[in-house]
Structure formats: structure tokens, C-alpha cells
Short mmCIF file of C-alpha atoms and ligand atoms in Angstrom, two decimals:
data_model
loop_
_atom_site.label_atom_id
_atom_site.label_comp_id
_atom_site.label_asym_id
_atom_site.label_seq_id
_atom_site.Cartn_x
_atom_site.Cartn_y
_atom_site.Cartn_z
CA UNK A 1 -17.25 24.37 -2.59
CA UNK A 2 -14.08 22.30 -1.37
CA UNK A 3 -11.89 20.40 -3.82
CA UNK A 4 -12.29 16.78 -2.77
CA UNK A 5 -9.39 14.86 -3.22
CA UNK A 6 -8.10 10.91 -2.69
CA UNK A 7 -5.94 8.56 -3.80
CA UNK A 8 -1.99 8.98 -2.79
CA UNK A 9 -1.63 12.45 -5.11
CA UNK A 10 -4.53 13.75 -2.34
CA UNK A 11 -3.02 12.65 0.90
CA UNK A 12 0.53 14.35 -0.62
CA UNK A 13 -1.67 17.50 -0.91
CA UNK A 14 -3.02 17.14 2.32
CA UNK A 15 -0.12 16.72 3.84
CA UNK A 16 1.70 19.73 2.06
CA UNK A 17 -1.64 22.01 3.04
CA UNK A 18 -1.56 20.87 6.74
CA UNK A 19 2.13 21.69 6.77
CA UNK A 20 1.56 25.47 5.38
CA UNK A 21 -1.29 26.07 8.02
CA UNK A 22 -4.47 24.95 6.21
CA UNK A 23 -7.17 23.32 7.52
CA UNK A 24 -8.11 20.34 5.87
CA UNK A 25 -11.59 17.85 5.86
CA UNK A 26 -9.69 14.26 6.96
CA UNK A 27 -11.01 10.90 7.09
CA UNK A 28 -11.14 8.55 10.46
CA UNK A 29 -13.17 5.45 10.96
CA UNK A 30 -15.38 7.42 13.31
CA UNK A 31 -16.50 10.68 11.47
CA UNK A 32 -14.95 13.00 9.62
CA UNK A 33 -12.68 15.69 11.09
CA UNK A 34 -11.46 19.48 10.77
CA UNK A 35 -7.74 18.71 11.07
CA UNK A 36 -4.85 21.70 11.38
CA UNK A 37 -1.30 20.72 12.33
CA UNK A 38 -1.37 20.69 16.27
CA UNK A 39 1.37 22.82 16.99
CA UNK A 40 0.26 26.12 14.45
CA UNK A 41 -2.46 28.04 17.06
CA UNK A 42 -3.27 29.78 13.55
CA UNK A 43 -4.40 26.71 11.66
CA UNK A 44 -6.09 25.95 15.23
CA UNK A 45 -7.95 28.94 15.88
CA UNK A 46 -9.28 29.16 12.21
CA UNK A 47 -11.13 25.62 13.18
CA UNK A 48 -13.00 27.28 16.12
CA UNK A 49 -13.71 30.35 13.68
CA UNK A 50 -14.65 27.99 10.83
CA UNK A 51 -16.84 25.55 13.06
CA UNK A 52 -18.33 28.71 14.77
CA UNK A 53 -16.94 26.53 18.34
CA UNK A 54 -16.58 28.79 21.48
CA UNK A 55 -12.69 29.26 21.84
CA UNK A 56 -12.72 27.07 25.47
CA UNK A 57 -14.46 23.92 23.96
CA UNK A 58 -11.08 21.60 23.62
CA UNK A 59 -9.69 19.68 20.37
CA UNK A 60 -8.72 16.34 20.72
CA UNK A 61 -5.00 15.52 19.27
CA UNK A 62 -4.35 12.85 16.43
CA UNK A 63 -1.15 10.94 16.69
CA UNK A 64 0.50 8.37 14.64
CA UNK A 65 2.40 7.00 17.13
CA UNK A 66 2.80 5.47 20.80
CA UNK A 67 5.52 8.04 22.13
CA UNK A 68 3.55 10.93 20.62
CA UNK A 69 1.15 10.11 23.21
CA UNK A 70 4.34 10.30 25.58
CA UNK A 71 5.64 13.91 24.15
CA UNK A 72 2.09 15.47 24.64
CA UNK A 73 1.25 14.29 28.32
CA UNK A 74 2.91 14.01 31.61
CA UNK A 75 1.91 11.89 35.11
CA UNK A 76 0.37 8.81 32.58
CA UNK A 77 -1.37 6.01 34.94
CA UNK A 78 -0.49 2.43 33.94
CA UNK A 79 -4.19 1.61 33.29
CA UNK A 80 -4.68 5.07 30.86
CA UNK A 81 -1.52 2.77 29.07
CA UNK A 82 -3.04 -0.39 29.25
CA UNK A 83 -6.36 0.85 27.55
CA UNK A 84 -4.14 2.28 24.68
CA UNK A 85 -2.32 -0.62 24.00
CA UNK A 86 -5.29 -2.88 23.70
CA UNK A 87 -8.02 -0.17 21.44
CA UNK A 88 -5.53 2.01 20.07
CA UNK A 89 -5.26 2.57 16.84
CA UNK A 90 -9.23 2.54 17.15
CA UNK A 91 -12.11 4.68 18.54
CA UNK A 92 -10.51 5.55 22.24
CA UNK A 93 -10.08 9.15 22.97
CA UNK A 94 -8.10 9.60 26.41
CA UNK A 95 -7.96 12.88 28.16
CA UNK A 96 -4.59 13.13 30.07
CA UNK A 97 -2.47 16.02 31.52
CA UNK A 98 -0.87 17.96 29.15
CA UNK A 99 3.10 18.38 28.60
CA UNK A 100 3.92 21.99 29.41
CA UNK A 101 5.00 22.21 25.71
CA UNK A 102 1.29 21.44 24.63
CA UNK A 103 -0.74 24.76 22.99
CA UNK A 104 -3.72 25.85 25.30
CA UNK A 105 -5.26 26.87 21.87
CA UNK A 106 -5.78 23.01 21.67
CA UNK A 107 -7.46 22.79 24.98
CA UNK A 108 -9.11 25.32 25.38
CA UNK A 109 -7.07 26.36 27.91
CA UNK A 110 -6.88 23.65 30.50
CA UNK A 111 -3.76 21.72 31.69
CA UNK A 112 -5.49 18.26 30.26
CA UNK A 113 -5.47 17.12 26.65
CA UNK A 114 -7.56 14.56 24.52
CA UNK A 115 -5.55 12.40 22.62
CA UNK A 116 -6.23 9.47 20.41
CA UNK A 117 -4.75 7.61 17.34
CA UNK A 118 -7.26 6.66 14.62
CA UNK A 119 -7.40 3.51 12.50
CA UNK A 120 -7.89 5.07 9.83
CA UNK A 121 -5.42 3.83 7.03
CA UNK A 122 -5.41 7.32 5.28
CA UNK A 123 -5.44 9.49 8.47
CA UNK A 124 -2.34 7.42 9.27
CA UNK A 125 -1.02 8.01 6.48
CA UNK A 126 -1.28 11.72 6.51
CA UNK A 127 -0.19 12.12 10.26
CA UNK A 128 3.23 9.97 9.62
CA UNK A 129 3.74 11.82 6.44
CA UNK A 130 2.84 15.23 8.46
CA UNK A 131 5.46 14.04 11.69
CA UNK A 132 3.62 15.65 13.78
CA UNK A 133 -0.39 15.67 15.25
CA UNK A 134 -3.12 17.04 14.37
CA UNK A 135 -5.91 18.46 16.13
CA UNK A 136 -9.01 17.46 14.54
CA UNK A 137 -12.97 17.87 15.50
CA UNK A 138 -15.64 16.79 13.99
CA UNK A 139 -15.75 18.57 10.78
CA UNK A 140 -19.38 20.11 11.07
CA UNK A 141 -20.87 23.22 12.37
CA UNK A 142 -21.12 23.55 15.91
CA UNK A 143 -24.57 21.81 16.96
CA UNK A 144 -24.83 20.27 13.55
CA UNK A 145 -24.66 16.34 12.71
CA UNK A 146 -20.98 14.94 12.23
CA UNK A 147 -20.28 14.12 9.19
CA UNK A 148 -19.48 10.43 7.57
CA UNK A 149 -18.67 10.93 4.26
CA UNK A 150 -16.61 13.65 1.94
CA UNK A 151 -19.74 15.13 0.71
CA UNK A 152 -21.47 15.88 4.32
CA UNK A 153 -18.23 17.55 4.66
CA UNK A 154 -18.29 19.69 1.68
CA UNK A 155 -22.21 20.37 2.45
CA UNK A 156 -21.78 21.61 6.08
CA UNK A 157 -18.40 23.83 5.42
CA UNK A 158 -17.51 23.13 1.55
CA UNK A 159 -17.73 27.00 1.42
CA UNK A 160 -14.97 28.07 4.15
CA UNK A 161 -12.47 25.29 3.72
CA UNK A 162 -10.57 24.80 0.67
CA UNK A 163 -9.41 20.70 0.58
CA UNK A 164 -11.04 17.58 1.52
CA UNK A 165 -9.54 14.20 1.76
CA UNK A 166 -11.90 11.39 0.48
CA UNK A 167 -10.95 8.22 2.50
CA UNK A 168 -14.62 6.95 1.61
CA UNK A 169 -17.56 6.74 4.11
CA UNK A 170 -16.93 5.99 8.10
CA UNK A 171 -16.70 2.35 9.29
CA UNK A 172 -18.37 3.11 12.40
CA UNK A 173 -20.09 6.43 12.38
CA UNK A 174 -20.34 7.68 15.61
CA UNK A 175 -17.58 9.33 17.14
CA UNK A 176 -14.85 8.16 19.71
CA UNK A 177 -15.55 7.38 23.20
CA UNK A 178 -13.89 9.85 25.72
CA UNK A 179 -12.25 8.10 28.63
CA UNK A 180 -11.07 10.78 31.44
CA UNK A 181 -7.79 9.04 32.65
CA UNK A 182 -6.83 11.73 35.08
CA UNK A 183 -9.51 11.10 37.55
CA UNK A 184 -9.68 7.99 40.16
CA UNK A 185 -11.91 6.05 38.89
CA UNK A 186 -11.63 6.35 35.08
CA UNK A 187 -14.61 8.20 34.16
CA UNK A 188 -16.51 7.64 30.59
CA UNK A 189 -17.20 11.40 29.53
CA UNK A 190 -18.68 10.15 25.65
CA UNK A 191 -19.81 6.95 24.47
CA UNK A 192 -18.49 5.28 21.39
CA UNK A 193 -17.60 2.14 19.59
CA UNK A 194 -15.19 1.04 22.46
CA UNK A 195 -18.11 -0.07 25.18
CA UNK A 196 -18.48 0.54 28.92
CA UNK A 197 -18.15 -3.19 28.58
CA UNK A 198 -14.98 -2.94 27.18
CA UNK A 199 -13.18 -0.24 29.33
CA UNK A 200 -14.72 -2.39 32.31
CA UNK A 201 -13.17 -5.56 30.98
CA UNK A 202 -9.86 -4.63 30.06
CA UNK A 203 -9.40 -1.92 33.74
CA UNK A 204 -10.74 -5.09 35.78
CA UNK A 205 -7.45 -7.46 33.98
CA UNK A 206 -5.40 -4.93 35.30
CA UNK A 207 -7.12 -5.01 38.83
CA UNK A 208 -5.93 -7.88 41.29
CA UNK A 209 -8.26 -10.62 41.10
CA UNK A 210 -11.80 -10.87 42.99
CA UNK A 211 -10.84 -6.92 44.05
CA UNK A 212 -14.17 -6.44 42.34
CA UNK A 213 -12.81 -3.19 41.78
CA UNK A 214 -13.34 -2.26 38.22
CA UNK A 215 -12.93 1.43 38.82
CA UNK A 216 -14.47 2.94 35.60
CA UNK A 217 -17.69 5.51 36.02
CA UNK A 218 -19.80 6.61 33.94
CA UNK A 219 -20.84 10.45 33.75
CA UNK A 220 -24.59 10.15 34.20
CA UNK A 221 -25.35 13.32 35.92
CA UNK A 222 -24.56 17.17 36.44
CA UNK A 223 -22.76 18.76 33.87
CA UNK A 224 -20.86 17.21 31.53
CA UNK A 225 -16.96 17.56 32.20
CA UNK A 226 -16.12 17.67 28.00
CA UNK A 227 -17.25 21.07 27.48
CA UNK A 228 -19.01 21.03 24.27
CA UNK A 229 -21.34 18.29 24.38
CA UNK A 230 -24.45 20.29 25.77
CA UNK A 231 -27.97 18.56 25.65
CA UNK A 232 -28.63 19.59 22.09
CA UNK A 233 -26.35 18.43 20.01
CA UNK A 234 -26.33 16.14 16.80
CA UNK A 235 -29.13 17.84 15.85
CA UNK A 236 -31.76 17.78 12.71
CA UNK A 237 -34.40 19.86 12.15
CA UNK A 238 -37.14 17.09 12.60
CA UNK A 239 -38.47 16.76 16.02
CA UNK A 240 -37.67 13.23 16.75
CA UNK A 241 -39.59 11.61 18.58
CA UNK A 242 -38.07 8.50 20.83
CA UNK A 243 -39.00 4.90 21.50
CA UNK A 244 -37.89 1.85 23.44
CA UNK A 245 -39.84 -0.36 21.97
CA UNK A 246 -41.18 -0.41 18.24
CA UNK A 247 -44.70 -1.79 19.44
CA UNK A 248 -45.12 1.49 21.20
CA UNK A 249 -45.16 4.11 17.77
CA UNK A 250 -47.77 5.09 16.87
CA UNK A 251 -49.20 4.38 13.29
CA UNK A 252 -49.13 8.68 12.25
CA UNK A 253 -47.79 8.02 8.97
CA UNK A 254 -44.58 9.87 10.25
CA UNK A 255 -41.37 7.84 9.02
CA UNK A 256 -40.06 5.50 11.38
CA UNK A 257 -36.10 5.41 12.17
CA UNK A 258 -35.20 1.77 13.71
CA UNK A 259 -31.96 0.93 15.21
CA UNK A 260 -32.69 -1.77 17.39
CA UNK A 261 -31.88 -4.20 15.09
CA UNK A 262 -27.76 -4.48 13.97
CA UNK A 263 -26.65 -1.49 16.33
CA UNK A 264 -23.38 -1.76 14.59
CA UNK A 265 -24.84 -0.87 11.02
CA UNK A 266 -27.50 1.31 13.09
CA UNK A 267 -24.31 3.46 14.48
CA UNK A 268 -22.98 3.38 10.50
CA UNK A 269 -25.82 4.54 9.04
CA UNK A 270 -27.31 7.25 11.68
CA UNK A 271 -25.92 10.18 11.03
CA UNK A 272 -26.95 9.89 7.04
CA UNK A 273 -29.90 9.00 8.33
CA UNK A 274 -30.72 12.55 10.54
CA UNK A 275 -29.62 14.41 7.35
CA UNK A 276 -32.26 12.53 5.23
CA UNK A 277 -34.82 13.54 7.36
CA UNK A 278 -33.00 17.25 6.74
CA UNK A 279 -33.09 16.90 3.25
CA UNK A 280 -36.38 15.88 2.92
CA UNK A 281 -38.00 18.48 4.98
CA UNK A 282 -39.32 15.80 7.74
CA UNK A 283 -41.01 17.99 10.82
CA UNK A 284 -41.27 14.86 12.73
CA UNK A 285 -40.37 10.91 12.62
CA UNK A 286 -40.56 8.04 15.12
CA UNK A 287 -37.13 6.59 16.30
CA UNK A 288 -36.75 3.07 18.31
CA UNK A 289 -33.71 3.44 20.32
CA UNK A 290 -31.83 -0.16 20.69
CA UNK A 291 -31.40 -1.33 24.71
CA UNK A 292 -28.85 0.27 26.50
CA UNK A 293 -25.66 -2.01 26.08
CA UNK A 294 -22.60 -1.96 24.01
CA UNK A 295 -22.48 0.17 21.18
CA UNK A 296 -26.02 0.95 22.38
CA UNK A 297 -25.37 3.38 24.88
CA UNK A 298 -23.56 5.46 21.78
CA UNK A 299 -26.51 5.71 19.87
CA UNK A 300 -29.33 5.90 23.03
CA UNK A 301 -26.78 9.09 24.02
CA UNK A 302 -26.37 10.65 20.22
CA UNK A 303 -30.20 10.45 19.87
CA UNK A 304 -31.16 11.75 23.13
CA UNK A 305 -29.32 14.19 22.05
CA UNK A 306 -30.67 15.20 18.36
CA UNK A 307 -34.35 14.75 19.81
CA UNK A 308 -33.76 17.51 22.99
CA UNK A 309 -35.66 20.54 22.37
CA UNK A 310 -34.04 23.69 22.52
O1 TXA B 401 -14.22 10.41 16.79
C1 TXA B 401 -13.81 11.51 17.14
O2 TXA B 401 -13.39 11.72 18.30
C2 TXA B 401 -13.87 12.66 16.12
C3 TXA B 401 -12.89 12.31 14.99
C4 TXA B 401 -12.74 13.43 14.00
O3 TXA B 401 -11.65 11.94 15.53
N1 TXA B 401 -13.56 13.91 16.73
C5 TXA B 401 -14.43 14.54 17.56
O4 TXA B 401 -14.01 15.79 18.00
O5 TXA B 401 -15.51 14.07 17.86
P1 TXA B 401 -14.97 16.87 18.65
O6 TXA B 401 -14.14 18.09 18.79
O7 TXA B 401 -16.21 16.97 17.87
O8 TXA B 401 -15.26 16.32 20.08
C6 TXA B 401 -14.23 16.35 21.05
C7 TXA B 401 -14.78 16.22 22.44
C8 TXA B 401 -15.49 17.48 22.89
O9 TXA B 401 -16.72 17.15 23.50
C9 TXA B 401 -14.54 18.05 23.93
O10 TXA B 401 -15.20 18.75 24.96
C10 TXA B 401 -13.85 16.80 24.47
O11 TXA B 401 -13.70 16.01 23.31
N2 TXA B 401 -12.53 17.15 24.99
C11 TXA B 401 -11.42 17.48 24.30
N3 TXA B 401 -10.41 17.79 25.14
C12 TXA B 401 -10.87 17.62 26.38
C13 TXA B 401 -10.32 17.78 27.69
N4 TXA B 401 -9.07 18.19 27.87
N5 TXA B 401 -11.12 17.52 28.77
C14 TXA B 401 -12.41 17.11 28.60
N6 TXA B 401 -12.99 16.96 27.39
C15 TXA B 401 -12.25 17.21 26.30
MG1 MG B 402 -18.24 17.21 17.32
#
């Protein structure tokens, strides 16, 4: 088991363990990462051994500040700037090209990095205190669910890590969206808190009026450019099976998971409640997806993914 620690006393400890190469469980509003300090390929390769992550799936990098974003990329477009001023800190991941300076350890060898700058009061804490960024994935087993509290943490790698920061349980539960900035248009790679609706809105202010030319995509089709996020993925146990519509279950006395209702306490709640099933030794439950807008495209995508056979 990890020592879970909070409160100023634990982010000083964090900050002291990230600093002598330890990996450490860290708060965001999203989920709960693996974080090492960015720049130690030690610290960074004892994530992939720790999350059992092939060595070319790449880490996104945690900053604290605007120009970190600056020292750790090169070539940034004005609208890959414009989308960080408005969601950042927040749940906005941006790939970009890396600096030459930037450890291909982080990204799994490519010349692009992921970078984004949580909201998290505590992870902002840690990364000012720290100076520099840290590399952090979700702090689960490869394949597993993400975690949203300290204590999914401790229950999916309590045993191989030795701290974890308590910063309470995650605001919004699912994690960042991915927003490929280095292609023309902007593609969406992973859906998250910050909508389609969003990105679209805030490109198309950029855009000279009635251009009509929003240019985001979305990746719908052939295989995903974020290595990593394979068709199984967020997975339980149960077989879930999936609904649009709740009038469509059937009554088999197997439990029934809604999130059509508040998506945003739907996207809160979800990965708690794929570990319930887990915990309770559920074969099989009903799940009614909520319609594909907004924060709904998160979850749709998230439980697509948990209910994919193998
Ligand atoms: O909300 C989040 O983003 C959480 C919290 C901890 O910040 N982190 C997270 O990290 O979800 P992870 O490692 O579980 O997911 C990172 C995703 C992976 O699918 C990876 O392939 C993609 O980001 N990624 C990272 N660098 C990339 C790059 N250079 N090009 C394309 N995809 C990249
Ligand atoms: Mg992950």
C-alpha cells in the first residue's frame, strides 16, 4: 500500500519526492495521474514499467505556466494559442511539436508533445513548487479504469508506488480532451469536458466572419492517431451492455447504469461507477448512453469503449 498524503505538509512531500525521481499519485480535476518530473527519463520510464504502458504510447506534460508551454514546443499556430488562453488552466490537452530540448522518453519517441495545464489547485501547487513539468498519465494500469479518487489510486498500483497526494475526488471525471494542433484542420483525437462545441466556437471567433470555416475535425475513423487509446479501454469486467434509449432495456434483473440524465454528474460519477460493478462481481448490466452532444460525446466514447469485447 501507498502512503496517502494531503494537506500543505503532503504537497511539500510531493514535491521533495518528484524532485529526487519518484513517482508520485497527483490530483487534477480530470482523473488522477502517475506524475514524475518531466525532464528525469528515470522517473519517466518507471511510469511505463509501473503502468505496464508499451514504451511508444506518449505522456502528456503538466505545466504551471503559459511560457512553459513556449519552452517545450516550437512552430505554435495562433489558434493552438487562442484555445489555451480561453480553457487553459482546464481540461484541454494540445499536442504540438516538440522543442528539440524535449525527452523522447516523454513521447514516445515522436517530434510532437501533449501538453496541458490542469486546474487543479493542488496540482498547481505542486508543479510551481516543483519549477518544472511533469509528465503525468492516468494513474491506472494499462487497460484499466482511470482513477478519481486517492483510494482507486492506491487500489490499482498502491503496491508499486510509494506516495499519493489526496486532493479529494475529481470534479469532472473523465479525462482531458486531446486537440491535435499540428495538423490543418485541428483535429479532436479524445473527447473531454472541453466540447466539440467548444473548440468549434472559440476556432470559428478566430476565423474571418461568414468564412464558415470552422476548421476543427473530429477523428471518427481508421486508427486512432494517440497511440494508446485502442478499442478496449476503460474497461470492467462486466460485459456492458449499451443503450440509446432507456425504453429499450430489457427488464433481466441486470443493474441498470443511466447517464442520460445530468451528463455532467454522469461524467463525475462513471468511472466509480464501472468499479462498482468490479467490486461487486456484476457479469453483465444495462447502460443508457446520453445523446451525442457536449460532454456527451466523452462519455458515448469512454463507454463504447469499456463495453468492446476483446
Ligand atoms: O486528463 C488527463 O489528460 C489525464 C490527467 C492525469 O491529466 N491524463 C491522461 O493521460 O489521460 P494518459 O496518458 O492516460 O492519456 C494520454 C493520451 C494517450 O492516449 C496518448 O496517446 C495521447 O494522450 N498523447 C500523448 N502525447 C501524444 C502525441 N504526441 N501525439 C498524439 N497523442 C498523444
Ligand atoms: Mg489513461
Amino acid at each position: 500500500m501507498a502512503r496517502i498524503v494531503s494537506g500543505t505538509a503532503g504537497e511539500l512531500e510531493t514535491v521533495h519526492a518528484l524532485r529526487h525521481g519518484d513517482i508520485v499519485g497527483l490530483p487534477t480535476e480530470t482523473v488522477y495521474g502517475l506524475a514524475a518530473e518531466m525532464r528525469n527519463d528515470d522517473a519517466v520510464r518507471r511510469i511505463f514499467t509501473v503502468k505496464g504502458r508499451p514504451a511508444s504510447h506518449p505522456l502528456i506534460a503538466h505545466i504551471a505556466r503559459f511560457d512553459q508551454l513556449e519552452e517545450l514546443s516550437q512552430d505554435l499556430s495562433e489558434t493552438c494559442r487562442l484555445l489555451v488562453s480561453v480553457c487553459w488552466p482546464g481540461p484541454l490537452t494540445v499536442i504540438v511539436r516538440a522543442a528539440p530540448g524535449v525527452s523522447r522518453v516523454c513521447t514516445g519517441g515522436r517530434d510532437t508533445v501533449a501538453v496541458r495545464m490542469p486546474a487543479h489547485e493542488v496540482a498547481q501547487r505542486v508543479i510551481t513548487a516543483l519549477g518544472t513539468p511533469v509528465v503525468a498519465p492516468s494513474a491506472n494500469r494499462f487497460g484499466h479504469v482511470s482513477p478519481t479518487s486517492a483510494q482507486h489510486v492506491d487500489a490499482d498500483i498502491g503496491e508499486e508506488i510509494d506516495l499519493i497526494l489526496d486532493g479529494g475526488p475529481c470534479d469532472i471525471g473523465v479525462e482531458s480532451t486531446i486537440v491535435d494542433c499540428t495538423t490543418s484542420p485541428l483535429q479532436i483525437l479524445r473527447h473531454g469536458a472541453i466540447t466539440p462545441e467548444d473548440v468549434h466556437r472559440i476556432v470559428e471567433s478566430a476565423s474571418p466572419a461568414g468564412s464558415g470555416d470552422s476548421r476543427v475535425s473530429l477523428q471518427t475513423t481508421g486508427p486512432s492517431r494517440a497511440p494508446g487509446m485502442m478499442d478496449r479501454h476503460y474497461a470492467p469486467h462486466a460485459t456492458l451492455v449499451l443503450h440509446d434509449d432507456v425504453g429499450t432495456v430489457p427488464r433481466d434483473g441486470a443493474p441498470v447504469l443511466r447517464f442520460d440524465d445530468d451528463v455532467v454528474e454522469a461524467a463525475r460519477v462513471l468511472y466509480q461507477r464501472l468499479r462498482e460493478l468490479d467490486e461487486r462481481h456484476i457479469p453483465l448490466a444495462h447502460v443508457v448512453l446520453p445523446p451525442a452532444r457536449g460532454l456527451g460525446y466523452a462519455l458515448r466514447d469512454r463507454l463504447t469503449k469499456a463495453a468492446a469485447g476483446l
